[in-house]
């Protein structure tokens, strides 16, 4: 083994705070990571609950139980905001990032542990503000994109939108501080011998994600501030009546929003790379290609934003540019997909639960990616604009792609985090029920979209009944599968088998598997020396 | 790790964090700078149907090709005015300078001030639609019951015939919307034009 683990390097005893102080005052990357995971799971129940209410309403034509249509808009908006900012990001970045980034690069903790604590609690404050926005006034019925003029004070009087703006400000500040922390840790605190090109792919994914956050979130913060002053202090950034332009909001929002979708998927790429390599018992195929594919996805991700705006009246040459630039992203993404397949090719594959989720991720992400290439065409995008085709596309890459990578990471690392291994049979059952459920749920939405069913409307003509019923049935299967997941968590924590330091065997070659399970409170107090083999 | 090493690491960490903080501040700055930049970009390129403001007379002469210019008028809520074009449309030769008139009347019993926004449709005609003189450059004040004729002088550049995005256009709609003006605050459109005129 390339890594020499020293016996005194890890310490679980004494000198750490206990009781509530351990958590509230925590500066420990593992405890903070755990808290992020808990917040993500709680938010997932909230955001997922909203989506099940939406599917319940849409199960049959006509109005089932929603009499206040603004409330429907609020549910749709809250579902989007919660899933993006309080489920996917906290789980992938705050949770797995905090937990495993220091472990994988062989450093005792993050560069700024106190700032890490601030990042976490800002996120909690942001979540509280977002929940308040739904309780006071009319709620935020703007969609997660908060487009003016709908979000202007004329159409959303009352404090709801202001609460949401401040919530996003805090969530953004939390992410920016976290990103600075990650970058500093990766650049300055790697174990001796771990060059940038020997870092595990998950660490690379986090580095690129952190840079995307640093460049994208401030633009959102600027736009949100303009919206806040438009609403409350009489400015006119987005008000046509006084010389402003609502299209400017769309440019600013999507300059943030498009990198944001890569922020949500790149950590998933990293996790899937680790898992595919581990369970194929092979180093990842084309390591450098994988790294620079992610770098170029991050770079190109900043110059394609207007493909979200094909219907606002861009000139045909502007649209031509954004069509081509968007399609270019399929190239580095294809490099990643084929490298994963090449890693599995000829490998000694064991289909444990994490591997099932990783393969499920690859499959579903390809489906979502293909509809993405379809939507990249401006003419088609105008035709299916604001229909369920778009909903199906981004749920395949996010709800199925990113969320599958979260589950993959959970099953891969829960032994390291809790010291107890998950029950294998139940884990596999969870995978298969989820896989069937989400495909039943989202695949028919492609058909509905092409037929013209609009998003964000609580009713539809009778012609759409069949596939909506199938979709809602899929939501039921997914819901039951999620209940099963929480049972798996319960079984793991209460009666899971004790987990060895490295339960996966020789395929698991990264540094987190050299420390005991559960990872002690202090790890890598003496930095490990890295041998000459690349760490994949 | 020795104390020296720890101190050195702390210093390097602070250095990296400071640079990253600078990056964040810079991006916030760029987000706000995008507002004047975007307006400048629209004024200069005619992006999004922003008509250009220019001097009298097309530099490329008058062509034989004709184009229809339609006139649209709107009044926003809160302004008790009637606002309509004298003609629904005119046919003009490319490069020919034309004056059109709008009629506006204050229905209320108080003095009111309005300012108008303007746009041409389709958007791709924006770069070729040049306004020489327009009531929309300044605020309009109407006494109770007063009626006024508001002139606009414009021409359509002959280059529209060679623009890939605009050559098929046979009709351009010039649209105005009057909004209640905030007393004291110059309309942004008006101030942008004032700045142009000062050059």
XYZ file of C-alpha atoms in Angstrom:
735
model
C 0.000 0.000 0.000
C 1.217 3.413 -0.900
C 0.194 5.016 2.332
C 1.975 4.378 5.610
C -0.553 4.908 8.364
C 1.011 5.831 11.660
C -0.555 4.562 14.891
C -0.400 7.897 16.660
C -1.903 9.755 13.738
C -5.500 9.342 14.846
C -7.040 10.075 18.192
C -10.547 9.539 19.483
C -10.017 10.197 23.155
C -10.126 13.231 25.382
C -9.802 16.881 24.472
C -12.907 17.315 22.470
C -16.083 19.056 23.633
C -19.115 16.962 24.446
C -22.863 17.433 24.704
C -24.486 20.293 22.770
C -21.225 22.263 22.676
C -19.674 19.566 20.498
C -22.227 20.340 17.773
C -23.171 24.006 18.143
C -19.588 25.205 18.584
C -18.152 22.547 16.328
C -15.031 23.259 14.335
C -14.462 19.594 13.478
C -14.853 18.807 9.785
C -16.478 15.445 10.469
C -19.052 16.775 12.937
C -19.873 19.682 10.633
C -20.167 17.264 7.724
C -22.559 15.130 9.760
C -24.670 18.163 10.618
C -24.839 19.120 6.933
C -26.054 15.589 6.136
C -28.757 15.818 8.809
C -29.956 19.208 7.506
C -30.000 17.815 3.990
C -32.107 14.816 5.057
C -34.600 17.010 6.955
C -34.866 19.401 3.994
C -35.316 16.435 1.670
C -38.364 15.337 3.664
C -39.762 18.881 3.363
C -38.896 19.401 -0.324
C -39.848 15.844 -1.245
C -43.112 16.172 0.671
C -43.984 19.233 -1.407
C -43.283 17.351 -4.642
C -45.556 14.501 -3.535
C -48.336 17.013 -2.880
C -47.765 18.352 -6.404
C -47.977 14.843 -7.900
C -51.090 14.143 -5.814
C -52.758 17.239 -7.271
C -51.689 16.229 -10.787
C -52.735 12.584 -10.477
C -56.074 13.292 -12.162
C -57.388 16.146 -14.303
C -59.364 18.809 -12.522
C -58.612 20.360 -9.170
C -58.154 17.775 -6.393
C -57.382 19.638 -3.214
C -55.586 22.878 -4.094
C -58.101 25.693 -4.064
C -55.575 28.506 -3.678
C -53.510 28.563 -6.861
C -50.945 30.923 -5.366
C -50.348 28.129 -2.848
C -49.595 25.790 -5.754
C -47.071 28.307 -7.084
C -45.564 28.540 -3.607
C -45.214 24.760 -3.409
C -43.522 24.578 -6.814
C -41.124 27.402 -5.919
C -40.313 26.098 -2.454
C -39.737 22.595 -3.830
C -37.156 23.933 -6.279
C -35.372 26.237 -3.847
C -35.245 23.638 -1.064
C -33.995 20.848 -3.312
C -31.264 23.001 -4.886
C -29.974 24.985 -1.927
C -30.867 22.836 1.073
C -30.772 19.216 -0.102
C -28.341 18.647 -2.974
C -25.746 21.287 -2.119
C -25.550 20.575 1.643
C -25.338 16.817 1.058
C -22.719 16.822 -1.704
C -20.620 19.855 -0.779
C -21.201 20.493 2.921
C -21.695 16.835 3.844
C -19.421 14.591 1.789
C -17.057 17.492 0.996
C -16.418 18.344 4.631
C -16.245 14.740 5.704
C -13.957 13.299 3.071
C -11.952 16.100 1.529
C -9.560 16.429 4.524
C -9.465 12.642 4.936
C -8.625 12.086 1.271
C -5.807 14.610 1.084
C -4.378 13.528 4.454
C -4.830 16.699 6.466
C -6.176 16.970 10.037
C -8.981 19.444 9.272
C -10.096 22.314 7.050
C -7.941 25.415 6.689
C -10.405 27.610 8.596
C -12.331 25.396 11.026
C -14.165 28.297 12.696
C -15.286 29.628 9.313
C -16.572 26.130 8.572
C -18.827 26.426 11.611
C -20.082 29.832 10.370
C -20.844 28.320 6.930
C -23.007 25.636 8.474
C -25.019 27.856 10.795
C -25.590 30.430 8.041
C -27.216 27.640 6.076
C -29.519 26.808 8.986
C -30.489 30.481 9.277
C -31.140 30.547 5.514
C -33.397 27.497 5.782
C -35.374 29.119 8.596
C -35.810 32.301 6.533
C -37.023 30.277 3.551
C -39.580 28.446 5.690
C -40.696 31.819 7.113
C -41.177 33.131 3.569
C -43.824 30.468 3.097
C -45.568 31.302 6.354
C -45.796 35.110 6.131
C -47.893 36.886 3.512
C -48.751 35.220 0.237
C -45.653 33.039 0.003
C -43.138 33.064 -2.833
C -45.014 32.030 -5.974
C -42.329 33.035 -8.440
C -40.641 29.738 -9.195
C -37.047 29.200 -8.089
C -35.935 31.620 -10.819
C -37.698 34.593 -9.115
C -38.190 36.392 -12.468
C -39.354 39.976 -12.347
C -41.902 41.438 -13.032
C -43.696 38.609 -11.171
C -41.341 39.050 -8.214
C -41.790 42.847 -8.171
C -43.639 44.445 -5.294
C -46.761 45.005 -7.470
C -47.283 41.274 -7.986
C -45.800 39.937 -4.776
C -46.677 42.475 -2.104
C -45.849 41.529 1.446
C -42.578 40.292 2.875
C -42.464 36.750 1.407
C -40.148 37.442 -1.529
C -37.929 39.603 0.684
C -37.571 36.705 3.121
C -36.639 34.421 0.234
C -34.095 36.928 -1.119
C -32.440 37.226 2.286
C -32.533 33.440 2.639
C -30.681 33.036 -0.661
C -28.225 35.733 0.411
C -27.375 33.765 3.549
C -27.229 30.443 1.701
C -24.925 32.120 -0.816
C -22.667 33.557 1.878
C -22.523 30.099 3.442
C -21.498 28.552 0.123
C -18.907 31.229 -0.647
C -17.243 30.853 2.772
C -17.311 27.067 2.368
C -15.806 27.331 -1.110
C -12.956 29.556 0.111
C -12.299 27.044 2.845
C -12.207 24.090 0.431
C -9.890 25.815 -2.046
C -7.456 26.958 0.640
C -7.402 23.487 2.192
C -6.770 21.785 -1.137
C -4.112 24.225 -2.311
C -2.137 24.491 0.937
C -2.716 21.446 3.102
C -2.255 18.294 1.028
C -0.105 15.566 2.571
C 3.531 15.534 1.425
C 3.804 13.825 -1.949
C 0.196 14.397 -2.964
C 0.622 16.572 -6.008
C -2.433 18.088 -7.669
C -2.312 15.350 -10.295
C -2.326 12.639 -7.616
C -5.432 13.931 -5.860
C -8.461 11.633 -5.879
C -11.090 12.674 -8.433
C -13.570 13.546 -5.681
C -11.116 16.168 -4.405
C -10.674 17.531 -7.920
C -14.453 17.709 -8.291
C -14.707 19.668 -5.034
C -11.934 22.055 -6.103
C -13.665 22.865 -9.384
C -17.062 23.102 -7.684
C -15.629 25.545 -5.158
C -14.268 27.773 -7.920
C -17.640 27.704 -9.705
C -19.293 28.755 -6.434
C -16.871 31.629 -5.955
C -17.513 32.964 -9.458
C -21.268 32.329 -9.700
C -22.726 33.060 -6.252
C -21.570 36.727 -6.113
C -23.459 37.407 -9.364
C -26.621 35.947 -7.816
C -25.983 38.043 -4.714
C -25.688 41.177 -6.857
C -28.866 40.403 -8.782
C -30.784 39.583 -5.580
C -29.663 42.867 -4.040
C -30.925 44.747 -7.111
C -34.265 42.932 -6.820
C -34.439 43.738 -3.113
C -33.843 47.464 -3.728
C -36.278 47.418 -6.678
C -38.919 46.018 -4.326
C -38.266 48.187 -1.327
C -36.183 51.254 -2.093
C -37.537 52.542 -5.407
C -34.682 51.577 -7.711
C -35.551 50.403 -11.219
C -33.007 47.827 -12.303
C -35.707 45.503 -13.612
C -38.714 47.854 -13.993
C -39.468 48.848 -17.574
C -41.522 51.853 -16.467
C -38.436 53.585 -15.210
C -35.927 52.458 -17.792
C -34.986 49.100 -16.307
C -35.074 45.767 -18.078
C -36.397 42.476 -16.679
C -34.308 40.571 -19.226
C -31.227 41.785 -17.361
C -32.408 39.724 -14.394
C -32.534 36.644 -16.589
C -28.997 37.258 -17.835
C -27.678 37.715 -14.283
C -29.728 34.868 -12.828
C -28.650 32.366 -15.451
C -25.040 33.491 -15.350
C -25.308 32.100 -11.830
C -27.918 29.450 -12.575
C -26.122 27.519 -15.236
C -22.845 27.043 -13.327
C -25.110 26.161 -10.395
C -26.271 23.000 -12.152
C -22.623 21.951 -12.547
C -22.058 22.842 -8.910
C -24.725 20.256 -8.120
C -23.447 17.535 -10.452
C -19.605 17.793 -10.335
C -19.306 16.438 -6.771
C -21.538 13.577 -7.969
C -19.069 12.941 -10.814
C -16.317 12.762 -8.185
C -18.193 10.321 -5.965
C -19.138 8.074 -8.884
C -15.502 8.038 -10.068
C -14.311 6.825 -6.643
C -17.018 4.161 -6.479
C -16.615 2.831 -10.028
C -12.868 2.535 -9.475
C -13.300 0.844 -6.070
C -15.829 -1.761 -7.176
C -14.111 -2.527 -10.477
C -10.826 -3.010 -8.578
C -9.062 -0.863 -11.138
C -7.628 2.622 -11.147
C -9.901 5.025 -12.991
C -9.427 4.942 -16.758
C -7.942 8.164 -18.151
C -7.359 10.004 -14.857
C -6.014 13.192 -16.466
C -8.767 13.160 -19.069
C -11.316 12.926 -16.242
C -9.715 15.866 -14.413
C -9.564 18.142 -17.412
C -13.027 17.089 -18.584
C -14.321 18.485 -15.281
C -12.194 21.622 -15.633
C -13.540 22.265 -19.118
C -17.141 21.550 -18.064
C -16.673 24.174 -15.355
C -15.171 26.654 -17.803
C -17.686 26.201 -20.625
C -20.475 26.214 -18.029
C -19.964 29.966 -17.660
C -20.487 30.857 -21.315
C -23.745 29.050 -22.141
C -26.228 30.745 -19.799
C -28.550 32.191 -22.450
C -29.679 28.717 -23.543
C -32.155 29.155 -20.684
C -33.464 32.256 -22.502
C -34.090 31.107 -26.069
C -37.648 32.459 -26.001
C -36.860 36.043 -24.910
C -36.074 37.346 -28.394
C -32.350 36.853 -28.898
C -31.141 37.345 -32.463
C -30.586 34.240 -34.514
C -26.794 34.668 -34.454
C -26.800 34.963 -30.639
C -28.922 31.832 -30.441
C -26.622 30.035 -32.864
C -23.661 30.744 -30.582
C -25.446 29.523 -27.455
C -26.685 26.392 -29.250
C -23.182 25.436 -30.354
C -21.493 26.329 -27.048
C -24.085 24.288 -25.168
C -23.578 21.250 -27.367
C -19.815 21.506 -26.844
C -20.398 20.529 -23.200
C -21.503 17.102 -24.392
C -17.874 16.419 -25.398
C -16.171 16.530 -21.953
C -19.265 14.904 -20.451
C -18.930 12.110 -22.983
C -15.264 11.715 -22.008
C -16.386 11.130 -18.431
C -19.120 8.638 -19.344
C -16.819 6.607 -21.588
C -13.992 6.687 -19.022
C -16.341 5.243 -16.391
C -17.372 2.499 -18.792
C -13.730 1.861 -19.709
C -12.900 1.624 -16.005
C -15.522 -1.070 -15.557
C -14.444 -2.827 -18.750
C -12.427 -5.904 -17.821
C -12.641 -5.019 -14.148
C -13.462 -7.450 -11.397
C -16.806 -5.839 -10.663
C -18.756 -6.477 -7.476
C -22.295 -5.185 -7.572
C -22.544 -3.913 -4.023
C -25.153 -1.246 -3.279
C -22.868 1.789 -3.869
C -21.889 0.379 -7.270
C -25.546 -0.141 -8.197
C -26.272 3.489 -7.412
C -23.191 4.616 -9.355
C -24.181 2.609 -12.443
C -27.749 3.870 -12.033
C -26.315 7.380 -11.940
C -24.383 6.865 -15.172
C -27.433 5.442 -16.943
C -29.870 8.130 -15.797
C -27.404 10.950 -16.311
C -26.945 9.836 -19.911
C -30.724 9.947 -20.438
C -30.874 13.445 -18.937
C -27.813 14.483 -20.928
C -29.352 13.331 -24.196
C -32.530 15.338 -23.608
C -30.183 18.199 -22.715
C -28.611 18.020 -26.168
C -32.119 18.006 -27.655
C -33.069 21.090 -25.628
C -29.832 22.839 -26.611
C -31.391 23.408 -30.038
C -33.022 26.834 -29.904
C -35.891 25.933 -32.233
C -36.840 22.845 -30.206
C -36.370 24.718 -26.941
C -38.836 27.392 -28.068
C -41.315 24.665 -28.975
C -41.112 22.787 -25.671
C -40.373 25.888 -23.597
C -41.981 25.720 -20.144
C -43.386 22.244 -20.723
C -42.937 18.981 -18.839
C -40.198 18.024 -21.300
C -37.963 20.549 -19.549
C -39.151 19.264 -16.169
C -38.284 15.694 -17.198
C -34.855 16.782 -18.481
C -33.655 18.549 -15.364
C -35.127 15.950 -13.035
C -33.192 13.253 -14.889
C -29.899 15.090 -14.363
C -30.629 16.424 -10.873
C -33.348 14.483 -9.107
C -32.054 11.257 -10.564
C -28.422 12.110 -11.363
C -27.341 14.195 -8.393
C -29.590 12.394 -5.898
C -28.375 8.976 -7.058
C -24.802 10.169 -6.482
C -25.797 11.241 -2.959
C -27.211 7.775 -2.231
C -24.140 6.182 -3.829
C -21.902 8.264 -1.557
C -24.063 7.435 1.446
C -23.767 3.666 0.989
C -20.074 3.927 0.056
C -19.056 5.968 3.095
C -21.645 5.280 5.809
C -19.373 2.576 7.288
C -16.568 5.116 7.566
C -18.859 7.791 8.996
C -20.826 5.714 11.497
C -18.549 2.716 12.065
C -21.457 0.459 11.127
C -22.096 -1.076 7.727
C -25.505 -0.775 6.073
C -27.603 -3.950 5.554
C -26.680 -5.061 2.007
C -30.018 -6.661 1.069
C -32.044 -3.669 2.194
C -29.669 -1.295 0.430
C -30.123 -3.164 -2.843
C -33.893 -3.235 -2.342
C -33.767 0.536 -1.801
C -31.858 0.944 -5.063
C -34.191 -1.152 -7.165
C -37.392 0.361 -5.776
C -35.947 3.849 -6.301
C -34.792 3.057 -9.813
C -38.201 1.772 -10.845
C -39.989 4.571 -8.977
C -38.115 7.541 -10.401
C -38.226 6.208 -13.969
C -41.989 5.655 -13.698
C -42.209 9.134 -12.241
C -40.158 11.106 -14.741
C -39.966 9.212 -18.024
C -43.659 9.759 -18.946
C -43.132 13.489 -18.404
C -41.117 13.552 -21.645
C -44.251 12.452 -23.511
C -46.432 14.972 -21.669
C -43.990 17.745 -22.490
C -43.766 16.973 -26.175
C -47.574 16.918 -26.242
C -47.532 20.401 -24.764
C -48.416 20.088 -21.073
C -47.194 23.289 -19.379
C -45.250 23.293 -16.106
C -46.351 25.075 -12.938
C -50.087 24.685 -13.661
C -52.192 22.573 -11.243
C -54.618 21.300 -13.896
C -54.494 19.857 -17.417
C -56.800 18.670 -20.201
C -58.190 15.116 -20.007
C -55.924 14.026 -22.875
C -52.944 14.045 -20.497
C -54.610 11.824 -17.876
C -52.867 8.532 -18.592
C -49.225 9.484 -18.307
C -49.936 11.799 -15.367
C -51.473 8.863 -13.538
C -48.402 6.738 -14.282
C -46.157 9.567 -13.139
C -48.035 9.993 -9.860
C -47.917 6.230 -9.302
C -44.140 6.447 -9.780
C -44.098 9.178 -7.129
C -45.827 6.762 -4.745
C -43.220 4.050 -5.410
C -40.429 6.621 -4.905
C -42.048 7.791 -1.665
C -42.207 4.247 -0.292
C -38.615 3.719 -1.385
C -37.581 6.832 0.544
C -39.335 5.539 3.649
C -37.302 2.353 3.151
C -34.141 4.505 2.999
C -34.881 6.021 6.396
C -35.439 2.483 7.727
C -32.035 1.514 6.299
C -30.486 4.504 8.103
C -32.193 3.394 11.316
C -31.075 -0.240 10.940
C -27.518 0.825 10.086
C -27.138 3.088 13.073
C -28.793 0.749 15.579
C -27.846 -2.758 14.473
C -25.421 -2.474 11.562
C -22.343 -4.713 11.604
C -19.110 -3.169 12.811
C -17.251 -1.843 9.806
C -13.565 -2.560 9.174
C -11.150 0.261 8.309
C -11.416 -0.776 4.695
C -14.547 -2.829 3.994
C -14.158 -2.704 0.191
C -10.808 -4.431 -0.279
C -7.933 -3.470 -2.537
C -10.019 -1.385 -4.940
C -10.499 1.272 -2.262
C -7.105 2.944 -2.441
C -7.816 6.451 -1.169
C -6.624 7.724 2.213
C -9.973 7.693 4.038
C -9.766 3.864 4.083
C -6.456 3.955 6.015
C -8.088 5.402 9.118
C -10.235 3.297 11.447
C -14.043 3.120 11.136
C -15.724 5.180 12.409
C -13.160 7.825 11.587
C -11.850 9.057 14.949
C -12.462 12.633 16.068
C -8.898 13.585 15.106
C -7.348 12.028 12.001
C -4.077 12.492 10.133
C -2.488 14.439 13.007
C 0.739 13.207 11.471
C 0.381 13.662 7.747
C 0.756 10.432 5.759
C 3.480 10.191 3.133
C 2.214 9.550 -0.356
C 4.031 7.050 -2.540
C 4.658 7.394 -6.229
C 1.475 5.738 -7.491
C -1.252 8.114 -8.592
C -4.110 8.035 -6.133
C -7.391 7.325 -7.807
C 4.470 19.771 12.812
C 6.761 22.445 14.168
C 5.450 25.822 15.324
C 7.280 27.503 12.460
C 5.498 25.223 10.034
C 2.111 25.981 11.597
C 2.730 29.719 11.441
C 3.842 29.471 7.834
C 0.752 27.455 6.922
C -1.509 29.974 8.640
C 0.110 32.810 6.719
C -0.224 30.968 3.414
C -3.842 30.052 4.199
C -4.664 33.679 4.924
C -2.956 34.683 1.679
C -5.037 32.280 -0.429
C -8.249 33.215 1.394
C -7.560 36.922 0.801
C -7.096 36.342 -2.910
C -10.300 34.297 -3.078
C -12.132 37.008 -1.127
C -10.903 39.508 -3.703
C -12.314 37.285 -6.431
C -15.720 37.282 -4.698
C -15.710 41.072 -4.278
C -14.685 41.449 -7.913
C -17.559 39.249 -9.111
C -20.087 41.245 -7.033
C -18.628 44.387 -8.613
C -19.011 42.890 -12.076
C -22.642 41.994 -11.360
C -23.418 45.633 -10.599
C -21.220 46.924 -13.413
C -23.332 44.790 -15.749
C -26.226 47.250 -15.325
C -24.576 50.283 -17.000
C -22.628 47.975 -19.298
C -25.834 46.265 -20.409
C -27.537 49.618 -21.064
C -24.505 50.878 -22.988
C -24.396 47.612 -24.919
C -28.094 47.945 -25.859
C -27.710 51.605 -26.874
C -24.645 50.955 -28.992
C -25.714 47.724 -30.675
C -29.489 48.143 -30.727
C -29.709 44.833 -28.833
C -33.196 43.828 -27.664
C -34.927 46.345 -29.979
C -33.302 49.464 -28.541
C -33.559 52.088 -31.301
C -30.442 54.132 -31.908
C -30.241 57.846 -31.390
C -28.483 59.660 -34.185
C -27.955 62.843 -36.151
C -30.206 63.970 -38.938
C -29.882 62.294 -42.281
C -28.713 58.810 -43.140
C -25.077 58.714 -44.157
C -25.746 56.070 -46.776
C -28.313 57.994 -48.792
C -31.890 57.094 -49.578
C -32.744 53.795 -51.179
C -35.771 52.867 -53.282
C -36.831 50.057 -50.991
C -39.818 50.846 -48.814
C -40.628 49.578 -45.347
C -43.766 49.956 -43.265
C -43.446 51.657 -39.880
C -46.355 51.088 -37.512
C -47.039 53.198 -34.445
C -48.081 51.762 -31.120
C -49.010 53.697 -27.992
C -49.696 52.607 -24.418
C -50.335 54.276 -21.096
C -49.367 52.521 -17.891
C -51.708 52.299 -14.930
C -51.621 55.361 -12.698
C -51.377 57.967 -15.455
C -54.744 59.508 -16.441
C -53.745 60.208 -20.056
C -55.058 59.345 -23.486
C -52.203 58.659 -25.861
C -52.542 57.693 -29.524
C -50.725 57.965 -32.822
C -52.128 60.229 -35.533
C -51.554 57.544 -38.149
C -51.572 53.797 -37.670
C -48.636 53.370 -40.016
C -46.607 55.013 -42.759
C -44.575 53.621 -45.624
C -41.113 55.136 -45.740
C -38.156 54.725 -48.060
C -35.004 53.416 -46.395
C -32.811 56.324 -45.364
C -35.625 58.859 -45.677
C -36.150 61.015 -42.591
C -39.807 61.139 -41.535
C -41.735 63.012 -38.876
C -44.694 61.347 -37.192
C -47.029 62.699 -34.531
C -48.626 61.329 -31.440
C -51.513 63.008 -29.645
C -51.672 63.017 -25.847
C -54.306 64.467 -23.508
C -54.462 64.796 -19.743
C -57.915 63.683 -18.530
C -57.391 64.595 -14.893
C -57.956 67.831 -12.998
C -54.356 68.048 -11.835
C -51.023 68.707 -13.484
C -49.304 65.396 -14.266
C -45.885 64.482 -15.551
C -45.188 61.433 -17.677
C -42.168 59.847 -19.229
C -42.153 57.204 -21.897
C -40.144 54.125 -22.661
C -39.626 53.118 -26.241
C -38.784 50.070 -28.232
C -39.006 48.716 -31.740
C -40.210 45.296 -32.732
C -38.909 42.972 -34.130
C -35.855 43.353 -31.941
C -33.433 42.823 -34.785
C -34.644 46.065 -36.411
C -33.290 47.985 -33.402
C -29.772 48.601 -34.755
C -31.191 50.088 -37.971
C -33.911 52.289 -36.524
C -32.486 55.746 -35.838
C -34.330 58.434 -33.922
C -33.255 61.957 -34.705
C -35.675 63.703 -32.383
C -38.174 62.261 -29.921
C -40.545 63.381 -27.204
C -39.408 60.345 -25.285
C -36.035 61.964 -24.582
C -37.605 64.302 -22.015
C -40.402 64.302 -19.442
C -43.754 65.644 -20.596
C -45.806 67.892 -18.344
C -49.521 68.340 -19.035
C -51.812 70.865 -17.316
C -55.373 69.720 -16.400
C -57.183 68.872 -19.618
C -54.273 69.957 -21.814
C -53.721 68.283 -25.169
C -50.371 68.169 -26.932
C -48.961 66.946 -30.227
C -45.722 65.042 -29.728
C -43.395 64.724 -32.734
C -40.837 62.028 -33.436
C -38.323 62.198 -36.305
C -36.666 59.000 -37.457
C -35.295 57.085 -40.378
C -34.531 53.435 -41.092
C -30.970 52.819 -42.241
C -30.621 51.232 -45.692
C -28.144 48.757 -44.120
C -31.171 46.839 -42.836
C -31.264 45.248 -46.295
C -27.867 43.623 -45.829
C -28.267 42.486 -42.192
C -28.700 38.730 -42.063
C -31.000 38.981 -39.039
C -33.135 41.862 -40.312
C -33.217 41.827 -44.127
C -36.553 39.986 -44.305
C -38.358 42.529 -42.170
C -41.128 44.344 -44.039
C -42.727 46.164 -41.122
C -41.300 47.702 -37.966
C -43.452 48.653 -35.000
C -42.369 51.650 -32.965
C -43.867 51.388 -29.521
C -44.144 53.856 -26.652
C -45.479 53.450 -23.163
C -46.092 56.467 -20.965
C -45.441 56.002 -17.250
C -46.035 58.444 -14.414
C -42.732 60.257 -13.932
C -41.179 60.528 -10.513
C -40.869 64.230 -9.933
C -37.280 65.268 -9.567
C -35.809 62.022 -10.803
C -34.849 62.232 -14.460
C -35.927 59.219 -16.445
C -32.928 56.945 -17.020
C -33.584 56.916 -20.758
C -33.675 60.688 -20.792
C -30.453 61.006 -18.832
C -28.680 58.551 -21.108
C -29.707 60.629 -24.096
C -28.668 63.830 -22.347
C -25.239 62.329 -21.822
C -25.084 61.406 -25.502
C -26.128 64.883 -26.560
C -23.466 66.488 -24.414
C -20.713 64.754 -26.358
